[in-house]
């Protein structure tokens, strides 16, 4: 039986539809003017950011500040998910150590919608609470409110 192009196309669609998709979660900065920049091309520069956009064989630089960002679309940082699991399994001291290393880079965008910094602080507070370290919890909370 000869296969027609339509039958081949339907077979291919069936194979593609049933195949698991491997999607690399990538973050992006969404600016108030509608522009979107992949996290791969954005680097912090003091209190601002520089997006290096390839244009043909060249690159164009775009500067933007925190006030220009409408929201962040970033997947949950692996360290935050690991720290959450550590707290849930009684390894709060390890979670605190991990969060103390992984939260500082998130501070710059702490007030931008979509930032993972607030959630990280909550996990840190949970870790201190499970260890009964109220003084440390109060100190971290105070610092977080002032940040």
Short mmCIF file of N, CA and C in Angstrom, two decimals:
data_model
loop_
_atom_site.label_atom_id
_atom_site.label_comp_id
_atom_site.label_asym_id
_atom_site.label_seq_id
_atom_site.Cartn_x
_atom_site.Cartn_y
_atom_site.Cartn_z
N UNK A 1 0.85 -1.17 0.00
CA UNK A 1 0.00 0.00 0.00
C UNK A 1 0.90 1.23 0.00
N UNK A 2 0.64 2.13 -0.92
CA UNK A 2 1.44 3.35 -1.03
C UNK A 2 0.97 4.37 0.00
N UNK A 3 1.92 5.03 0.60
CA UNK A 3 1.58 6.06 1.59
C UNK A 3 1.48 7.40 0.89
N UNK A 4 0.44 8.10 1.17
CA UNK A 4 0.25 9.42 0.58
C UNK A 4 0.94 10.45 1.47
N UNK A 5 1.27 11.61 0.92
CA UNK A 5 1.89 12.66 1.74
C UNK A 5 1.01 13.04 2.94
N UNK A 6 -0.29 13.03 2.79
CA UNK A 6 -1.18 13.38 3.90
C UNK A 6 -1.07 12.35 5.02
N UNK A 7 -1.00 11.06 4.65
CA UNK A 7 -0.88 10.00 5.64
C UNK A 7 0.47 10.09 6.36
N UNK A 8 1.52 10.39 5.62
CA UNK A 8 2.84 10.56 6.22
C UNK A 8 2.84 11.74 7.20
N UNK A 9 2.19 12.81 6.80
CA UNK A 9 2.11 13.99 7.66
C UNK A 9 1.36 13.67 8.94
N UNK A 10 0.24 12.96 8.83
CA UNK A 10 -0.53 12.57 10.02
C UNK A 10 0.28 11.66 10.93
N UNK A 11 1.05 10.75 10.35
CA UNK A 11 1.89 9.86 11.14
C UNK A 11 2.96 10.65 11.89
N UNK A 12 3.57 11.60 11.20
CA UNK A 12 4.59 12.44 11.81
C UNK A 12 4.01 13.27 12.94
N UNK A 13 2.84 13.83 12.73
CA UNK A 13 2.19 14.62 13.79
C UNK A 13 1.91 13.74 15.00
N UNK A 14 1.47 12.50 14.78
CA UNK A 14 1.22 11.58 15.88
C UNK A 14 2.47 11.27 16.67
N UNK A 15 3.58 11.07 15.98
CA UNK A 15 4.85 10.80 16.66
C UNK A 15 5.30 12.01 17.46
N UNK A 16 5.22 13.18 16.88
CA UNK A 16 5.64 14.40 17.57
C UNK A 16 4.75 14.66 18.78
N UNK A 17 3.45 14.48 18.62
CA UNK A 17 2.52 14.75 19.72
C UNK A 17 2.72 13.80 20.89
N UNK A 18 3.16 12.56 20.60
CA UNK A 18 3.32 11.59 21.68
C UNK A 18 4.71 11.62 22.30
N UNK A 19 5.65 12.33 21.70
CA UNK A 19 7.02 12.39 22.23
C UNK A 19 7.09 13.37 23.38
N UNK A 20 7.82 13.00 24.43
CA UNK A 20 7.98 13.95 25.53
C UNK A 20 8.84 15.13 25.09
N UNK A 21 8.49 16.28 25.57
CA UNK A 21 9.23 17.48 25.21
C UNK A 21 10.24 17.81 26.27
N UNK A 22 11.44 18.12 25.86
CA UNK A 22 12.47 18.57 26.79
C UNK A 22 12.57 20.08 26.61
N UNK A 23 12.09 20.80 27.58
CA UNK A 23 12.08 22.25 27.48
C UNK A 23 13.06 22.82 28.50
N UNK A 24 13.97 23.63 28.02
CA UNK A 24 14.90 24.30 28.92
C UNK A 24 14.24 25.57 29.41
N UNK A 25 13.99 25.61 30.70
CA UNK A 25 13.36 26.80 31.27
C UNK A 25 14.35 27.94 31.26
N UNK A 26 13.98 29.01 30.66
CA UNK A 26 14.86 30.16 30.54
C UNK A 26 14.13 31.37 31.06
N UNK A 27 14.82 32.19 31.80
CA UNK A 27 14.21 33.38 32.34
C UNK A 27 14.27 34.53 31.37
N UNK A 28 13.39 35.48 31.60
CA UNK A 28 13.42 36.69 30.78
C UNK A 28 13.01 37.90 31.60
N UNK A 29 13.57 39.02 31.19
CA UNK A 29 13.21 40.32 31.75
C UNK A 29 12.16 40.91 30.83
N UNK A 30 11.01 41.28 31.39
CA UNK A 30 9.95 41.90 30.59
C UNK A 30 9.91 43.37 31.01
N UNK A 31 10.18 44.24 30.04
CA UNK A 31 10.23 45.67 30.35
C UNK A 31 8.86 46.31 30.17
N UNK A 32 8.69 47.47 30.78
CA UNK A 32 7.42 48.18 30.72
C UNK A 32 7.08 48.63 29.31
N UNK A 33 8.10 48.77 28.45
CA UNK A 33 7.84 49.19 27.07
C UNK A 33 7.53 47.99 26.16
N UNK A 34 7.43 46.78 26.76
CA UNK A 34 7.07 45.60 26.00
C UNK A 34 8.26 44.77 25.54
N UNK A 35 9.46 45.31 25.60
CA UNK A 35 10.64 44.55 25.19
C UNK A 35 10.88 43.40 26.17
N UNK A 36 11.41 42.32 25.64
CA UNK A 36 11.74 41.14 26.45
C UNK A 36 13.18 40.76 26.14
N UNK A 37 13.94 40.50 27.21
CA UNK A 37 15.32 40.08 27.04
C UNK A 37 15.56 38.79 27.80
N UNK A 38 16.14 37.82 27.12
CA UNK A 38 16.50 36.55 27.73
C UNK A 38 17.57 36.78 28.79
N UNK A 39 17.50 36.02 29.87
CA UNK A 39 18.49 36.17 30.94
C UNK A 39 19.89 35.87 30.43
N UNK A 40 20.02 35.09 29.36
CA UNK A 40 21.33 34.75 28.82
C UNK A 40 22.06 35.94 28.24
N UNK A 41 21.35 36.98 27.84
CA UNK A 41 22.01 38.13 27.23
C UNK A 41 22.05 39.34 28.15
N UNK A 42 21.54 39.21 29.38
CA UNK A 42 21.48 40.34 30.31
C UNK A 42 22.51 40.16 31.40
N UNK A 43 23.24 41.22 31.67
CA UNK A 43 24.22 41.23 32.77
C UNK A 43 23.96 42.45 33.64
N UNK A 44 24.06 42.27 34.97
CA UNK A 44 23.92 43.43 35.85
C UNK A 44 25.11 44.37 35.67
N UNK A 45 24.83 45.65 35.81
CA UNK A 45 25.87 46.67 35.68
C UNK A 45 25.60 47.73 36.74
N UNK A 46 26.09 47.50 37.95
CA UNK A 46 25.80 48.42 39.05
C UNK A 46 24.34 48.32 39.41
N UNK A 47 23.62 49.43 39.34
CA UNK A 47 22.19 49.42 39.66
C UNK A 47 21.33 49.30 38.39
N UNK A 48 21.97 48.97 37.28
CA UNK A 48 21.25 48.83 36.02
C UNK A 48 21.60 47.48 35.38
N UNK A 49 21.12 47.29 34.17
CA UNK A 49 21.36 46.05 33.44
C UNK A 49 21.73 46.39 32.01
N UNK A 50 22.53 45.51 31.39
CA UNK A 50 22.90 45.67 29.99
C UNK A 50 22.50 44.40 29.25
N UNK A 51 21.69 44.57 28.20
CA UNK A 51 21.32 43.45 27.33
C UNK A 51 22.18 43.57 26.08
N UNK A 52 22.89 42.50 25.75
CA UNK A 52 23.72 42.46 24.55
C UNK A 52 22.98 41.62 23.51
N UNK A 53 22.42 42.32 22.52
CA UNK A 53 21.56 41.68 21.52
C UNK A 53 22.33 41.49 20.22
N UNK A 54 22.43 40.23 19.76
CA UNK A 54 23.10 40.01 18.47
C UNK A 54 22.26 40.58 17.32
N UNK A 55 22.92 41.34 16.46
CA UNK A 55 22.27 41.90 15.27
C UNK A 55 23.18 41.58 14.09
N UNK A 56 22.84 40.51 13.38
CA UNK A 56 23.72 40.06 12.30
C UNK A 56 25.05 39.62 12.88
N UNK A 57 26.14 40.19 12.35
CA UNK A 57 27.47 39.87 12.85
C UNK A 57 27.89 40.78 13.99
N UNK A 58 27.04 41.71 14.34
CA UNK A 58 27.36 42.69 15.39
C UNK A 58 26.52 42.46 16.63
N UNK A 59 26.75 43.29 17.61
CA UNK A 59 25.96 43.26 18.84
C UNK A 59 25.54 44.67 19.18
N UNK A 60 24.32 44.77 19.68
CA UNK A 60 23.82 46.07 20.11
C UNK A 60 23.56 45.99 21.61
N UNK A 61 23.95 47.03 22.33
CA UNK A 61 23.77 47.07 23.77
C UNK A 61 22.55 47.92 24.12
N UNK A 62 21.74 47.39 25.05
CA UNK A 62 20.58 48.11 25.56
C UNK A 62 20.71 48.18 27.07
N UNK A 63 20.65 49.38 27.60
CA UNK A 63 20.72 49.59 29.04
C UNK A 63 19.31 49.79 29.58
N UNK A 64 19.05 49.21 30.75
CA UNK A 64 17.78 49.46 31.42
C UNK A 64 17.98 49.34 32.92
N UNK A 65 17.14 50.03 33.66
CA UNK A 65 17.21 50.02 35.11
C UNK A 65 16.07 49.24 35.72
N UNK A 66 16.11 49.13 37.04
CA UNK A 66 15.05 48.41 37.75
C UNK A 66 13.68 49.01 37.48
N UNK A 67 13.61 50.33 37.38
CA UNK A 67 12.32 50.99 37.15
C UNK A 67 11.75 50.69 35.77
N UNK A 68 12.59 50.21 34.86
CA UNK A 68 12.13 49.88 33.51
C UNK A 68 11.53 48.47 33.43
N UNK A 69 11.76 47.65 34.47
CA UNK A 69 11.31 46.26 34.44
C UNK A 69 9.87 46.17 34.91
N UNK A 70 9.03 45.56 34.09
CA UNK A 70 7.64 45.32 34.46
C UNK A 70 7.53 44.08 35.34
N UNK A 71 8.23 43.01 34.92
CA UNK A 71 8.20 41.76 35.70
C UNK A 71 9.34 40.87 35.23
N UNK A 72 9.63 39.88 36.06
CA UNK A 72 10.61 38.85 35.74
C UNK A 72 9.87 37.54 35.50
N UNK A 73 10.24 36.85 34.47
CA UNK A 73 9.71 35.51 34.21
C UNK A 73 10.88 34.54 34.31
N UNK A 74 11.16 34.10 35.52
CA UNK A 74 12.28 33.20 35.76
C UNK A 74 11.77 31.93 36.41
N UNK A 75 12.34 30.79 36.03
CA UNK A 75 11.98 29.57 36.74
C UNK A 75 12.53 29.64 38.16
N UNK A 76 11.95 28.84 39.04
CA UNK A 76 12.42 28.83 40.42
C UNK A 76 13.89 28.40 40.44
N UNK A 77 14.74 29.15 41.14
CA UNK A 77 16.15 28.74 41.24
C UNK A 77 16.27 27.36 41.90
N UNK A 78 17.15 26.53 41.37
CA UNK A 78 17.34 25.19 41.92
C UNK A 78 17.67 25.24 43.41
N UNK A 79 18.50 26.20 43.81
CA UNK A 79 18.90 26.29 45.21
C UNK A 79 17.71 26.54 46.12
N UNK A 80 16.75 27.29 45.66
CA UNK A 80 15.56 27.57 46.47
C UNK A 80 14.72 26.30 46.65
N UNK A 81 14.55 25.54 45.58
CA UNK A 81 13.80 24.29 45.66
C UNK A 81 14.50 23.30 46.58
N UNK A 82 15.82 23.22 46.47
CA UNK A 82 16.60 22.32 47.33
C UNK A 82 16.48 22.75 48.78
N UNK A 83 16.60 24.05 49.04
CA UNK A 83 16.50 24.56 50.42
C UNK A 83 15.12 24.26 51.01
N UNK A 84 14.07 24.41 50.21
CA UNK A 84 12.72 24.10 50.68
C UNK A 84 12.61 22.63 51.10
N UNK A 85 13.17 21.75 50.27
CA UNK A 85 13.16 20.32 50.59
C UNK A 85 13.99 20.03 51.84
N UNK A 86 15.09 20.73 51.99
CA UNK A 86 15.94 20.54 53.18
C UNK A 86 15.16 20.90 54.45
N UNK A 87 14.45 22.01 54.42
CA UNK A 87 13.66 22.43 55.59
C UNK A 87 12.60 21.37 55.87
N UNK A 88 11.95 20.90 54.83
CA UNK A 88 10.87 19.91 55.00
C UNK A 88 11.38 18.58 55.54
N UNK A 89 12.66 18.29 55.33
CA UNK A 89 13.21 17.00 55.77
C UNK A 89 14.12 17.14 56.99
N UNK A 90 14.02 18.27 57.69
CA UNK A 90 14.76 18.44 58.93
C UNK A 90 16.21 18.84 58.77
N UNK A 91 16.59 19.31 57.61
CA UNK A 91 17.97 19.74 57.36
C UNK A 91 18.04 21.27 57.26
N UNK A 92 17.45 21.94 58.24
CA UNK A 92 17.33 23.39 58.20
C UNK A 92 18.67 24.11 58.24
N UNK A 93 19.64 23.57 58.98
CA UNK A 93 20.96 24.21 59.02
C UNK A 93 21.60 24.23 57.63
N UNK A 94 21.46 23.13 56.90
CA UNK A 94 21.98 23.07 55.54
C UNK A 94 21.23 24.05 54.63
N UNK A 95 19.93 24.18 54.86
CA UNK A 95 19.12 25.11 54.06
C UNK A 95 19.57 26.54 54.30
N UNK A 96 19.84 26.88 55.56
CA UNK A 96 20.30 28.25 55.88
C UNK A 96 21.62 28.52 55.17
N UNK A 97 22.56 27.57 55.24
CA UNK A 97 23.86 27.75 54.59
C UNK A 97 23.69 27.95 53.08
N UNK A 98 22.82 27.15 52.46
CA UNK A 98 22.59 27.26 51.03
C UNK A 98 21.94 28.60 50.68
N UNK A 99 20.94 29.01 51.44
CA UNK A 99 20.24 30.26 51.16
C UNK A 99 21.13 31.48 51.38
N UNK A 100 22.02 31.42 52.36
CA UNK A 100 22.92 32.54 52.59
C UNK A 100 23.87 32.76 51.42
N UNK A 101 24.12 31.71 50.64
CA UNK A 101 24.94 31.84 49.44
C UNK A 101 24.12 32.24 48.22
N UNK A 102 22.89 31.74 48.14
CA UNK A 102 22.11 31.91 46.91
C UNK A 102 21.18 33.12 46.90
N UNK A 103 20.87 33.69 48.05
CA UNK A 103 19.96 34.85 48.07
C UNK A 103 20.62 36.18 47.67
N UNK A 104 21.88 36.44 48.00
CA UNK A 104 22.45 37.75 47.66
C UNK A 104 22.34 38.17 46.19
N UNK A 105 22.54 37.27 45.21
CA UNK A 105 22.37 37.71 43.82
C UNK A 105 20.94 38.12 43.48
N UNK A 106 19.96 37.67 44.27
CA UNK A 106 18.56 37.99 43.99
C UNK A 106 18.13 39.32 44.59
N UNK A 107 18.96 39.88 45.46
CA UNK A 107 18.58 41.12 46.16
C UNK A 107 18.33 42.26 45.18
N UNK A 108 19.11 42.35 44.13
CA UNK A 108 18.99 43.47 43.19
C UNK A 108 17.58 43.60 42.61
N UNK A 109 16.89 42.48 42.44
CA UNK A 109 15.55 42.51 41.83
C UNK A 109 14.45 42.21 42.84
N UNK A 110 14.73 42.39 44.11
CA UNK A 110 13.79 41.99 45.17
C UNK A 110 12.44 42.67 45.09
N UNK A 111 12.37 43.86 44.55
CA UNK A 111 11.08 44.58 44.51
C UNK A 111 10.39 44.49 43.15
N UNK A 112 10.95 43.72 42.25
CA UNK A 112 10.37 43.57 40.91
C UNK A 112 9.41 42.39 40.94
N UNK A 113 8.19 42.56 40.43
CA UNK A 113 7.27 41.42 40.38
C UNK A 113 7.91 40.23 39.66
N UNK A 114 7.76 39.06 40.25
CA UNK A 114 8.35 37.86 39.68
C UNK A 114 9.69 37.49 40.28
N UNK A 115 10.22 38.34 41.16
CA UNK A 115 11.49 38.03 41.81
C UNK A 115 11.32 36.85 42.76
N UNK A 116 12.32 36.00 42.82
CA UNK A 116 12.29 34.86 43.74
C UNK A 116 12.86 35.22 45.10
N UNK A 117 13.39 36.41 45.27
CA UNK A 117 13.97 36.82 46.54
C UNK A 117 12.98 36.74 47.70
N UNK A 118 11.75 37.28 47.57
CA UNK A 118 10.81 37.18 48.70
C UNK A 118 10.53 35.74 49.12
N UNK A 119 10.40 34.85 48.16
CA UNK A 119 10.15 33.45 48.51
C UNK A 119 11.36 32.84 49.21
N UNK A 120 12.54 33.23 48.77
CA UNK A 120 13.75 32.75 49.41
C UNK A 120 13.84 33.18 50.86
N UNK A 121 13.45 34.42 51.13
CA UNK A 121 13.46 34.93 52.51
C UNK A 121 12.46 34.15 53.36
N UNK A 122 11.32 33.82 52.79
CA UNK A 122 10.31 33.05 53.53
C UNK A 122 10.87 31.66 53.89
N UNK A 123 11.55 31.02 52.94
CA UNK A 123 12.14 29.70 53.23
C UNK A 123 13.22 29.85 54.30
N UNK A 124 13.99 30.92 54.25
CA UNK A 124 15.00 31.17 55.26
C UNK A 124 14.37 31.34 56.64
N UNK A 125 13.26 32.09 56.70
CA UNK A 125 12.56 32.27 57.97
C UNK A 125 12.01 30.94 58.48
N UNK A 126 11.49 30.11 57.57
CA UNK A 126 11.01 28.78 57.95
C UNK A 126 12.14 27.94 58.53
N UNK A 127 13.30 28.02 57.92
CA UNK A 127 14.45 27.24 58.40
C UNK A 127 14.82 27.67 59.82
N UNK A 128 14.92 28.97 60.04
CA UNK A 128 15.25 29.46 61.38
C UNK A 128 14.16 29.06 62.39
N UNK A 129 12.91 29.14 61.98
CA UNK A 129 11.81 28.81 62.88
C UNK A 129 11.85 27.34 63.29
N UNK A 130 12.15 26.45 62.34
CA UNK A 130 12.19 25.03 62.68
C UNK A 130 13.36 24.69 63.61
N UNK A 131 14.38 25.55 63.60
CA UNK A 131 15.52 25.32 64.50
C UNK A 131 15.34 26.04 65.83
N UNK A 132 14.25 26.83 65.94
CA UNK A 132 14.02 27.58 67.17
C UNK A 132 14.96 28.77 67.32
N UNK A 133 15.51 29.25 66.24
CA UNK A 133 16.45 30.38 66.27
C UNK A 133 15.69 31.68 66.00
N UNK A 134 14.92 32.09 67.01
CA UNK A 134 14.07 33.27 66.84
C UNK A 134 14.86 34.55 66.68
N UNK A 135 15.98 34.68 67.39
CA UNK A 135 16.79 35.91 67.28
C UNK A 135 17.32 36.07 65.86
N UNK A 136 17.83 34.98 65.27
CA UNK A 136 18.33 35.03 63.90
C UNK A 136 17.19 35.33 62.93
N UNK A 137 16.04 34.72 63.19
CA UNK A 137 14.88 34.93 62.34
C UNK A 137 14.46 36.40 62.37
N UNK A 138 14.41 36.98 63.56
CA UNK A 138 14.03 38.39 63.68
C UNK A 138 15.06 39.29 63.01
N UNK A 139 16.33 38.96 63.15
CA UNK A 139 17.39 39.76 62.54
C UNK A 139 17.29 39.72 61.01
N UNK A 140 17.13 38.52 60.46
CA UNK A 140 17.00 38.38 59.00
C UNK A 140 15.74 39.08 58.49
N UNK A 141 14.64 38.94 59.25
CA UNK A 141 13.38 39.59 58.84
C UNK A 141 13.54 41.09 58.85
N UNK A 142 14.20 41.63 59.86
CA UNK A 142 14.42 43.07 59.94
C UNK A 142 15.26 43.56 58.78
N UNK A 143 16.32 42.82 58.47
CA UNK A 143 17.18 43.19 57.34
C UNK A 143 16.39 43.11 56.02
N UNK A 144 15.55 42.10 55.89
CA UNK A 144 14.77 41.93 54.66
C UNK A 144 13.80 43.10 54.47
N UNK A 145 13.20 43.56 55.56
CA UNK A 145 12.26 44.68 55.47
C UNK A 145 12.95 45.97 55.14
N UNK A 146 14.22 46.10 55.52
CA UNK A 146 14.96 47.31 55.23
C UNK A 146 15.59 47.29 53.85
N UNK A 147 15.71 46.13 53.26
CA UNK A 147 16.38 45.98 51.96
C UNK A 147 15.62 46.68 50.86
#
